[in-house]
């Protein structure tokens, strides 16, 4: 049953700010204003501050529980510069006090302790520092859950471990050095975009593998069936088979051509200057769209490749050319980039991967140098035109310079002997890696391929007292949050006035 | 009283009745354009479709209007708030920064100038730290001082990277897409040298690595009479605050760093000082590891293990008197007569305080 206090959780009228990534909450944070205090009694001021801050900081924790956690002593730290420590023992700060020495040591000319921000230490903003030690709130701060309440649910449902052991108490107070880890599926569900369509429709249905198999995948299935038949001694009609083979080959070639075109287009788009696009985001979107198209072409191949027999498997008969060629193509498409290089150069797969990317990086670097050369030449040419009126018009020089002059040794990439040049392979390989790492899977309860949910970015920050590894969805609570000169590590949306009033409320001198 | 038809209270005119009836008639039977009722409104077809989509056909009340706040909210989402929906710029996108022009780009909340979204270690930076520690075998303190990353953070990075690599080897799924998305939203630090004002490339500290905790006893103002000629140092100040207060020099997390700077100030070559620093940090780490090992050994020596088929019994000598005045000292073991266990009592907190 929904609790009464949750009914108007993100009410626009009350405008409470909460620990969630909700868009209503975002709006409430946006319109949060400093309170008008002038017409209020001190009690009213403190009451208002307390209720506003408590509706954000651990709103799910009962007030008496928080009262026991509150501590008026605030942890703070200051950086001591080793250079300063080595050269001065601190006595210089006392010299001449009241007896004539004019230049103050904390002024710029004197020795100074470096490495701290200027400004006061905001102790007032640290009221809710003890809350940040709680496991559920730390999970929310590590960006593993979209609200503190959801984080609490993760703990209660047994999805969280602390130092490798299951922890089901959301109120567990983390000790410095504790590592907590949340089950990855929970994190992806909490932070990912919602699944489209009817509720539960995709989740209930069994995962559909390659709903519309691409053309090349089709002949592979009958080929497997044929193989089984062949074992029984039944010979298929050779004429039908020949047409099959021809059609499959044609499909393969078409697919390859399409892939090459897409990869080529990706590279040309990538090579364009940012100025050609309206913004960097537009370029990124276009590139992502190209990769998406490649991924969609590759997807059925990958899934069928997983099921297909390996080409070097002895059980595959040599005669079954369609099947063999298909699997070869697939293995080529799937693994060619790292594996072919690995075969030829005796590198490990990872090493080959690295090599491909280093080649790619080199190629791009050479392109960049080329472009810069062209630019400098262009500039030189424009300079020449300004001084010399008889010089050729600049646009023609600009267009002609990039290709002919000084091809650097890395400019011409080595072209591999296979169907695709390596720089196209690198693009396809990139798409393939994305597809492997973030596959489309309708059995998941969130939208796949995974993408971040809407309105997440304004809430995405990781305080310094945590060290987070997002890939394994784990974080280490390094130390307690502290106040430093100019910085307070407790994330709070409230102005210092409000925090201080809340602090005063909990001092119990009302 | 029969249900009221809106507008009928003043006068019940035939046109109004007609229009009410029209709203009732389901559009699925008759297309709106072929309505045979004499209409005198400017756009009958659009009107009827609106009626059918926004309100239920039997509703007699006009649709509820949006509240002012809700209208503002929707307005905001469509205009100023639209930039937060998708993070298309692939860079930190915070409310505080967008509301205050000229503010720090990492200001998260508009009203709290003291909280910034400080950069986190980027993926290559973490990899680099892991490599320095696990492959090159550099001491943690040296890696920390080299990159300006806290020692505890260095240790945490290595610890989690090890788990990540193990999971990778076991071919378990990792949240790559999630990690990539976060890296576009949170400011990143690649730990690369940056150009300073003089044009020289220099590594900038990721975070303060020599911070010391400020003891509460040192936060008061103190008047200590002393002779004018006296060298009143940090150690003296600490003593003045109390016998239990350590001077900052003894609280430094990497005291070898101070020694290095002292050596340089005394005229030692910088490279020699660095070598010495590396040597000293490695030694201190070895000494720490040795102390840990000895402590574990001593603990093990106190125990006697007896292995049976089913259990491993561990016997340890224990002072039964060391149970405190109430018999409930925190580390006392065993049940004692007259000191009942309170763990079933109401209000007893059973949340563990630490996990080994």
CSV table of N, CA, C and O in Angstrom, one decimal, chain B residues 138-213:
chain,number,residue,atom,x,y,z
B,138,UNK,N,54.6,0.2,-8.2
B,138,UNK,CA,55.0,1.4,-7.5
B,138,UNK,C,54.3,1.5,-6.1
B,138,UNK,O,53.2,0.9,-6.0
B,139,UNK,N,54.9,2.1,-5.1
B,139,UNK,CA,54.2,2.2,-3.8
B,139,UNK,C,53.0,3.1,-3.9
B,139,UNK,O,53.0,4.0,-4.7
B,140,UNK,N,52.0,2.8,-3.2
B,140,UNK,CA,50.7,3.5,-3.2
B,140,UNK,C,51.0,5.0,-3.0
B,140,UNK,O,50.4,5.9,-3.6
B,141,UNK,N,51.8,5.3,-2.0
B,141,UNK,CA,52.1,6.7,-1.6
B,141,UNK,C,52.8,7.4,-2.8
B,141,UNK,O,52.5,8.6,-3.0
B,142,UNK,N,53.6,6.7,-3.5
B,142,UNK,CA,54.3,7.4,-4.6
B,142,UNK,C,53.3,7.7,-5.7
B,142,UNK,O,53.3,8.8,-6.3
B,143,UNK,N,52.4,6.7,-6.0
B,143,UNK,CA,51.4,6.9,-7.0
B,143,UNK,C,50.5,8.1,-6.6
B,143,UNK,O,50.1,9.0,-7.4
B,144,UNK,N,50.2,8.1,-5.3
B,144,UNK,CA,49.3,9.2,-4.8
B,144,UNK,C,50.0,10.5,-5.0
B,144,UNK,O,49.4,11.5,-5.5
B,145,UNK,N,51.3,10.6,-4.6
B,145,UNK,CA,52.0,11.9,-4.7
B,145,UNK,C,52.2,12.3,-6.1
B,145,UNK,O,52.2,13.5,-6.4
B,146,UNK,N,52.4,11.3,-7.0
B,146,UNK,CA,52.7,11.6,-8.4
B,146,UNK,C,51.5,12.3,-9.1
B,146,UNK,O,51.6,13.2,-9.9
B,147,UNK,N,50.3,11.7,-8.8
B,147,UNK,CA,49.1,12.2,-9.5
B,147,UNK,C,48.2,13.1,-8.7
B,147,UNK,O,47.2,13.6,-9.1
B,148,UNK,N,48.6,13.3,-7.4
B,148,UNK,CA,47.8,14.2,-6.6
B,148,UNK,C,46.4,13.5,-6.2
B,148,UNK,O,45.4,14.2,-6.2
B,149,UNK,N,46.4,12.2,-6.1
B,149,UNK,CA,45.2,11.5,-5.7
B,149,UNK,C,45.4,10.9,-4.3
B,149,UNK,O,46.5,10.4,-4.0
B,150,UNK,N,44.4,11.0,-3.5
B,150,UNK,CA,44.5,10.5,-2.2
B,150,UNK,C,44.9,9.1,-2.1
B,150,UNK,O,44.5,8.3,-3.0
B,151,UNK,N,45.7,8.7,-1.1
B,151,UNK,CA,46.1,7.3,-1.0
B,151,UNK,C,45.0,6.3,-0.9
B,151,UNK,O,44.9,5.3,-1.5
B,152,UNK,N,44.0,6.7,-0.2
B,152,UNK,CA,42.8,5.9,0.0
B,152,UNK,C,42.1,5.7,-1.3
B,152,UNK,O,41.6,4.6,-1.6
B,153,UNK,N,42.0,6.7,-2.1
B,153,UNK,CA,41.4,6.6,-3.4
B,153,UNK,C,42.2,5.7,-4.3
B,153,UNK,O,41.6,4.9,-5.1
B,154,UNK,N,43.5,5.8,-4.3
B,154,UNK,CA,44.4,4.9,-5.1
B,154,UNK,C,44.1,3.5,-4.7
B,154,UNK,O,43.9,2.6,-5.6
B,155,UNK,N,44.0,3.2,-3.4
B,155,UNK,CA,43.8,1.8,-3.0
B,155,UNK,C,42.4,1.4,-3.5
B,155,UNK,O,42.3,0.2,-3.9
B,156,UNK,N,41.4,2.3,-3.4
B,156,UNK,CA,40.1,1.9,-3.8
B,156,UNK,C,40.0,1.6,-5.3
B,156,UNK,O,39.3,0.7,-5.7
B,157,UNK,N,40.7,2.5,-6.0
B,157,UNK,CA,40.7,2.3,-7.5
B,157,UNK,C,41.3,0.9,-7.8
B,157,UNK,O,40.7,0.2,-8.6
B,158,UNK,N,42.4,0.6,-7.2
B,158,UNK,CA,43.1,-0.7,-7.5
B,158,UNK,C,42.2,-1.9,-7.1
B,158,UNK,O,42.0,-2.8,-7.9
B,159,UNK,N,41.6,-1.7,-5.9
B,159,UNK,CA,40.7,-2.8,-5.4
B,159,UNK,C,39.6,-3.1,-6.4
B,159,UNK,O,39.3,-4.2,-6.7
B,160,UNK,N,38.9,-2.0,-6.9
B,160,UNK,CA,37.7,-2.2,-7.7
B,160,UNK,C,38.2,-2.6,-9.1
B,160,UNK,O,37.5,-3.4,-9.8
B,161,UNK,N,39.3,-2.1,-9.6
B,161,UNK,CA,39.8,-2.5,-10.9
B,161,UNK,C,40.1,-4.0,-10.9
B,161,UNK,O,39.9,-4.7,-11.9
B,162,UNK,N,40.7,-4.5,-9.8
B,162,UNK,CA,41.0,-5.9,-9.8
B,162,UNK,C,39.7,-6.7,-9.9
B,162,UNK,O,39.7,-7.7,-10.7
B,163,UNK,N,38.6,-6.3,-9.3
B,163,UNK,CA,37.3,-7.0,-9.4
B,163,UNK,C,36.9,-6.9,-10.8
B,163,UNK,O,36.4,-7.9,-11.4
B,164,UNK,N,37.0,-5.7,-11.4
B,164,UNK,CA,36.5,-5.5,-12.8
B,164,UNK,C,37.3,-6.5,-13.7
B,164,UNK,O,36.7,-7.1,-14.6
B,165,UNK,N,38.6,-6.6,-13.5
B,165,UNK,CA,39.4,-7.4,-14.4
B,165,UNK,C,39.0,-8.9,-14.2
B,165,UNK,O,39.0,-9.6,-15.2
B,166,UNK,N,38.8,-9.2,-13.0
B,166,UNK,CA,38.4,-10.6,-12.8
B,166,UNK,C,37.1,-10.9,-13.4
B,166,UNK,O,36.9,-12.0,-14.1
B,167,UNK,N,36.1,-10.0,-13.3
B,167,UNK,CA,34.8,-10.2,-13.9
B,167,UNK,C,35.0,-10.3,-15.5
B,167,UNK,O,34.3,-11.0,-16.1
B,168,UNK,N,35.9,-9.5,-16.0
B,168,UNK,CA,36.1,-9.5,-17.4
B,168,UNK,C,36.7,-10.8,-17.9
B,168,UNK,O,36.3,-11.4,-18.9
B,169,UNK,N,37.6,-11.3,-17.1
B,169,UNK,CA,38.2,-12.6,-17.4
B,169,UNK,C,37.1,-13.7,-17.4
B,169,UNK,O,37.1,-14.6,-18.2
B,170,UNK,N,36.2,-13.6,-16.4
B,170,UNK,CA,35.2,-14.6,-16.3
B,170,UNK,C,34.0,-14.4,-17.3
B,170,UNK,O,33.0,-15.1,-17.2
B,171,UNK,N,34.2,-13.4,-18.1
B,171,UNK,CA,33.2,-13.0,-19.1
B,171,UNK,C,31.9,-12.8,-18.5
B,171,UNK,O,30.8,-13.2,-19.1
B,172,UNK,N,31.9,-12.1,-17.4
B,172,UNK,CA,30.6,-11.7,-16.8
B,172,UNK,C,30.2,-10.3,-17.4
B,172,UNK,O,31.1,-9.6,-17.8
B,173,UNK,N,29.0,-10.0,-17.5
B,173,UNK,CA,28.6,-8.8,-18.2
B,173,UNK,C,29.0,-7.6,-17.3
B,173,UNK,O,28.9,-7.6,-16.1
B,174,UNK,N,29.5,-6.5,-17.9
B,174,UNK,CA,29.8,-5.3,-17.2
B,174,UNK,C,29.0,-4.2,-17.7
B,174,UNK,O,28.5,-4.2,-18.9
B,175,UNK,N,28.8,-3.2,-16.9
B,175,UNK,CA,27.8,-2.1,-17.3
B,175,UNK,C,28.6,-1.0,-18.1
B,175,UNK,O,28.7,0.1,-17.6
B,176,UNK,N,29.0,-1.4,-19.3
B,176,UNK,CA,29.8,-0.5,-20.1
B,176,UNK,C,29.0,0.7,-20.5
B,176,UNK,O,29.5,1.9,-20.4
B,177,UNK,N,27.8,0.5,-20.9
B,177,UNK,CA,27.0,1.6,-21.5
B,177,UNK,C,26.7,2.6,-20.3
B,177,UNK,O,26.7,3.8,-20.5
B,178,UNK,N,26.4,2.0,-19.2
B,178,UNK,CA,26.1,2.9,-18.0
B,178,UNK,C,27.3,3.7,-17.7
B,178,UNK,O,27.2,4.9,-17.5
B,179,UNK,N,28.5,3.1,-17.7
B,179,UNK,CA,29.7,3.8,-17.3
B,179,UNK,C,30.0,4.9,-18.3
B,179,UNK,O,30.4,6.0,-18.0
B,180,UNK,N,29.7,4.6,-19.6
B,180,UNK,CA,30.0,5.6,-20.6
B,180,UNK,C,29.0,6.8,-20.5
B,180,UNK,O,29.4,7.9,-20.6
B,181,UNK,N,27.8,6.5,-20.2
B,181,UNK,CA,26.8,7.5,-20.0
B,181,UNK,C,27.2,8.4,-18.8
B,181,UNK,O,27.1,9.7,-18.9
B,182,UNK,N,27.6,7.8,-17.7
B,182,UNK,CA,28.0,8.6,-16.5
B,182,UNK,C,29.2,9.5,-16.9
B,182,UNK,O,29.3,10.7,-16.5
B,183,UNK,N,30.1,8.9,-17.7
B,183,UNK,CA,31.3,9.7,-18.0
B,183,UNK,C,31.0,10.9,-18.8
B,183,UNK,O,31.8,11.9,-18.9
B,184,UNK,N,29.8,11.0,-19.5
B,184,UNK,CA,29.5,12.2,-20.2
B,184,UNK,C,28.8,13.2,-19.4
B,184,UNK,O,28.7,14.3,-19.8
B,185,UNK,N,28.3,12.8,-18.2
B,185,UNK,CA,27.5,13.7,-17.4
B,185,UNK,C,28.3,14.3,-16.3
B,185,UNK,O,28.0,15.4,-15.8
B,186,UNK,N,29.3,13.6,-15.8
B,186,UNK,CA,30.1,14.0,-14.6
B,186,UNK,C,31.5,14.5,-15.1
B,186,UNK,O,32.0,13.9,-16.0
B,187,UNK,N,31.9,15.6,-14.6
B,187,UNK,CA,33.2,16.1,-15.1
B,187,UNK,C,34.3,15.1,-14.8
B,187,UNK,O,34.3,14.4,-13.8
B,188,UNK,N,35.3,15.0,-15.7
B,188,UNK,CA,36.3,13.9,-15.7
B,188,UNK,C,37.7,14.5,-15.5
B,188,UNK,O,37.9,15.6,-16.0
B,189,UNK,N,38.5,13.8,-14.8
B,189,UNK,CA,39.9,14.2,-14.8
B,189,UNK,C,40.8,13.1,-15.3
B,189,UNK,O,40.7,12.0,-14.8
B,190,UNK,N,41.6,13.4,-16.3
B,190,UNK,CA,42.4,12.4,-17.0
B,190,UNK,C,43.7,12.3,-16.4
B,190,UNK,O,44.6,11.5,-16.9
B,191,UNK,N,44.0,13.1,-15.4
B,191,UNK,CA,45.4,13.1,-14.7
B,191,UNK,C,46.5,13.4,-15.7
B,191,UNK,O,47.5,12.8,-15.6
B,192,UNK,N,46.2,14.2,-16.7
B,192,UNK,CA,47.2,14.5,-17.6
B,192,UNK,C,47.8,15.9,-17.3
B,192,UNK,O,47.2,16.7,-16.7
B,193,UNK,N,49.1,16.1,-17.6
B,193,UNK,CA,49.7,17.4,-17.3
B,193,UNK,C,49.0,18.5,-18.1
B,193,UNK,O,48.7,18.3,-19.2
B,194,UNK,N,48.8,19.6,-17.4
B,194,UNK,CA,48.2,20.7,-18.1
B,194,UNK,C,49.1,21.9,-18.1
B,194,UNK,O,50.0,22.0,-17.3
B,195,UNK,N,48.9,22.8,-19.1
B,195,UNK,CA,49.7,23.9,-19.3
B,195,UNK,C,49.4,25.0,-18.2
B,195,UNK,O,48.3,25.3,-18.0
B,196,UNK,N,50.5,25.5,-17.6
B,196,UNK,CA,50.2,26.6,-16.6
B,196,UNK,C,50.4,27.9,-17.3
B,196,UNK,O,50.6,28.0,-18.5
B,197,UNK,N,50.5,29.0,-16.5
B,197,UNK,CA,50.5,30.4,-17.1
B,197,UNK,C,51.8,30.6,-17.8
B,197,UNK,O,51.9,31.3,-18.8
B,198,UNK,N,52.9,29.9,-17.3
B,198,UNK,CA,54.2,30.1,-18.0
B,198,UNK,C,54.3,29.2,-19.2
B,198,UNK,O,55.4,29.3,-19.9
B,199,UNK,N,53.3,28.5,-19.6
B,199,UNK,CA,53.4,27.6,-20.7
B,199,UNK,C,54.1,26.3,-20.5
B,199,UNK,O,54.2,25.5,-21.4
B,200,UNK,N,54.4,26.0,-19.3
B,200,UNK,CA,55.0,24.7,-19.0
B,200,UNK,C,53.9,23.7,-18.6
B,200,UNK,O,52.9,24.0,-18.0
B,201,UNK,N,54.2,22.4,-19.0
B,201,UNK,CA,53.2,21.4,-18.7
B,201,UNK,C,53.5,20.9,-17.3
B,201,UNK,O,54.6,20.6,-17.0
B,202,UNK,N,52.4,20.8,-16.6
B,202,UNK,CA,52.6,20.5,-15.2
B,202,UNK,C,51.4,19.6,-14.7
B,202,UNK,O,50.3,19.9,-15.2
B,203,UNK,N,51.6,18.7,-13.9
B,203,UNK,CA,50.5,17.9,-13.4
B,203,UNK,C,49.8,18.7,-12.3
B,203,UNK,O,50.5,19.2,-11.4
B,204,UNK,N,48.5,18.7,-12.3
B,204,UNK,CA,47.8,19.5,-11.3
B,204,UNK,C,47.1,18.4,-10.4
B,204,UNK,O,46.5,17.4,-10.9
B,205,UNK,N,47.2,18.7,-9.1
B,205,UNK,CA,46.7,17.7,-8.2
B,205,UNK,C,45.2,17.5,-8.4
B,205,UNK,O,44.4,18.4,-8.6
B,206,UNK,N,44.8,16.2,-8.4
B,206,UNK,CA,43.4,15.9,-8.5
B,206,UNK,C,42.6,16.3,-7.3
B,206,UNK,O,41.5,16.8,-7.4
B,207,UNK,N,43.2,16.1,-6.1
B,207,UNK,CA,42.6,16.5,-4.9
B,207,UNK,C,43.7,16.8,-3.8
B,207,UNK,O,44.8,16.4,-4.0
B,208,UNK,N,43.4,17.5,-2.7
B,208,UNK,CA,44.4,17.7,-1.7
B,208,UNK,C,44.8,16.3,-1.1
B,208,UNK,O,43.9,15.6,-0.6
B,209,UNK,N,46.1,16.0,-1.1
B,209,UNK,CA,46.5,14.7,-0.6
B,209,UNK,C,47.1,14.8,0.8
B,209,UNK,O,47.4,13.8,1.4
B,210,UNK,N,47.4,16.0,1.2
B,210,UNK,CA,48.0,16.2,2.5
B,210,UNK,C,47.1,16.8,3.5
B,210,UNK,O,47.5,17.5,4.4
B,211,UNK,N,45.8,16.5,3.4
B,211,UNK,CA,44.9,17.2,4.3
B,211,UNK,C,44.9,16.5,5.7
B,211,UNK,O,45.1,15.3,5.8
B,212,UNK,N,44.8,17.3,6.7
B,212,UNK,CA,44.8,16.8,8.0
B,212,UNK,C,43.4,17.2,8.7
B,212,UNK,O,42.9,18.2,8.4
B,213,UNK,N,42.9,16.3,9.5
B,213,UNK,CA,41.7,16.5,10.2
B,213,UNK,C,41.9,17.6,11.2
B,213,UNK,O,42.9,17.6,11.9
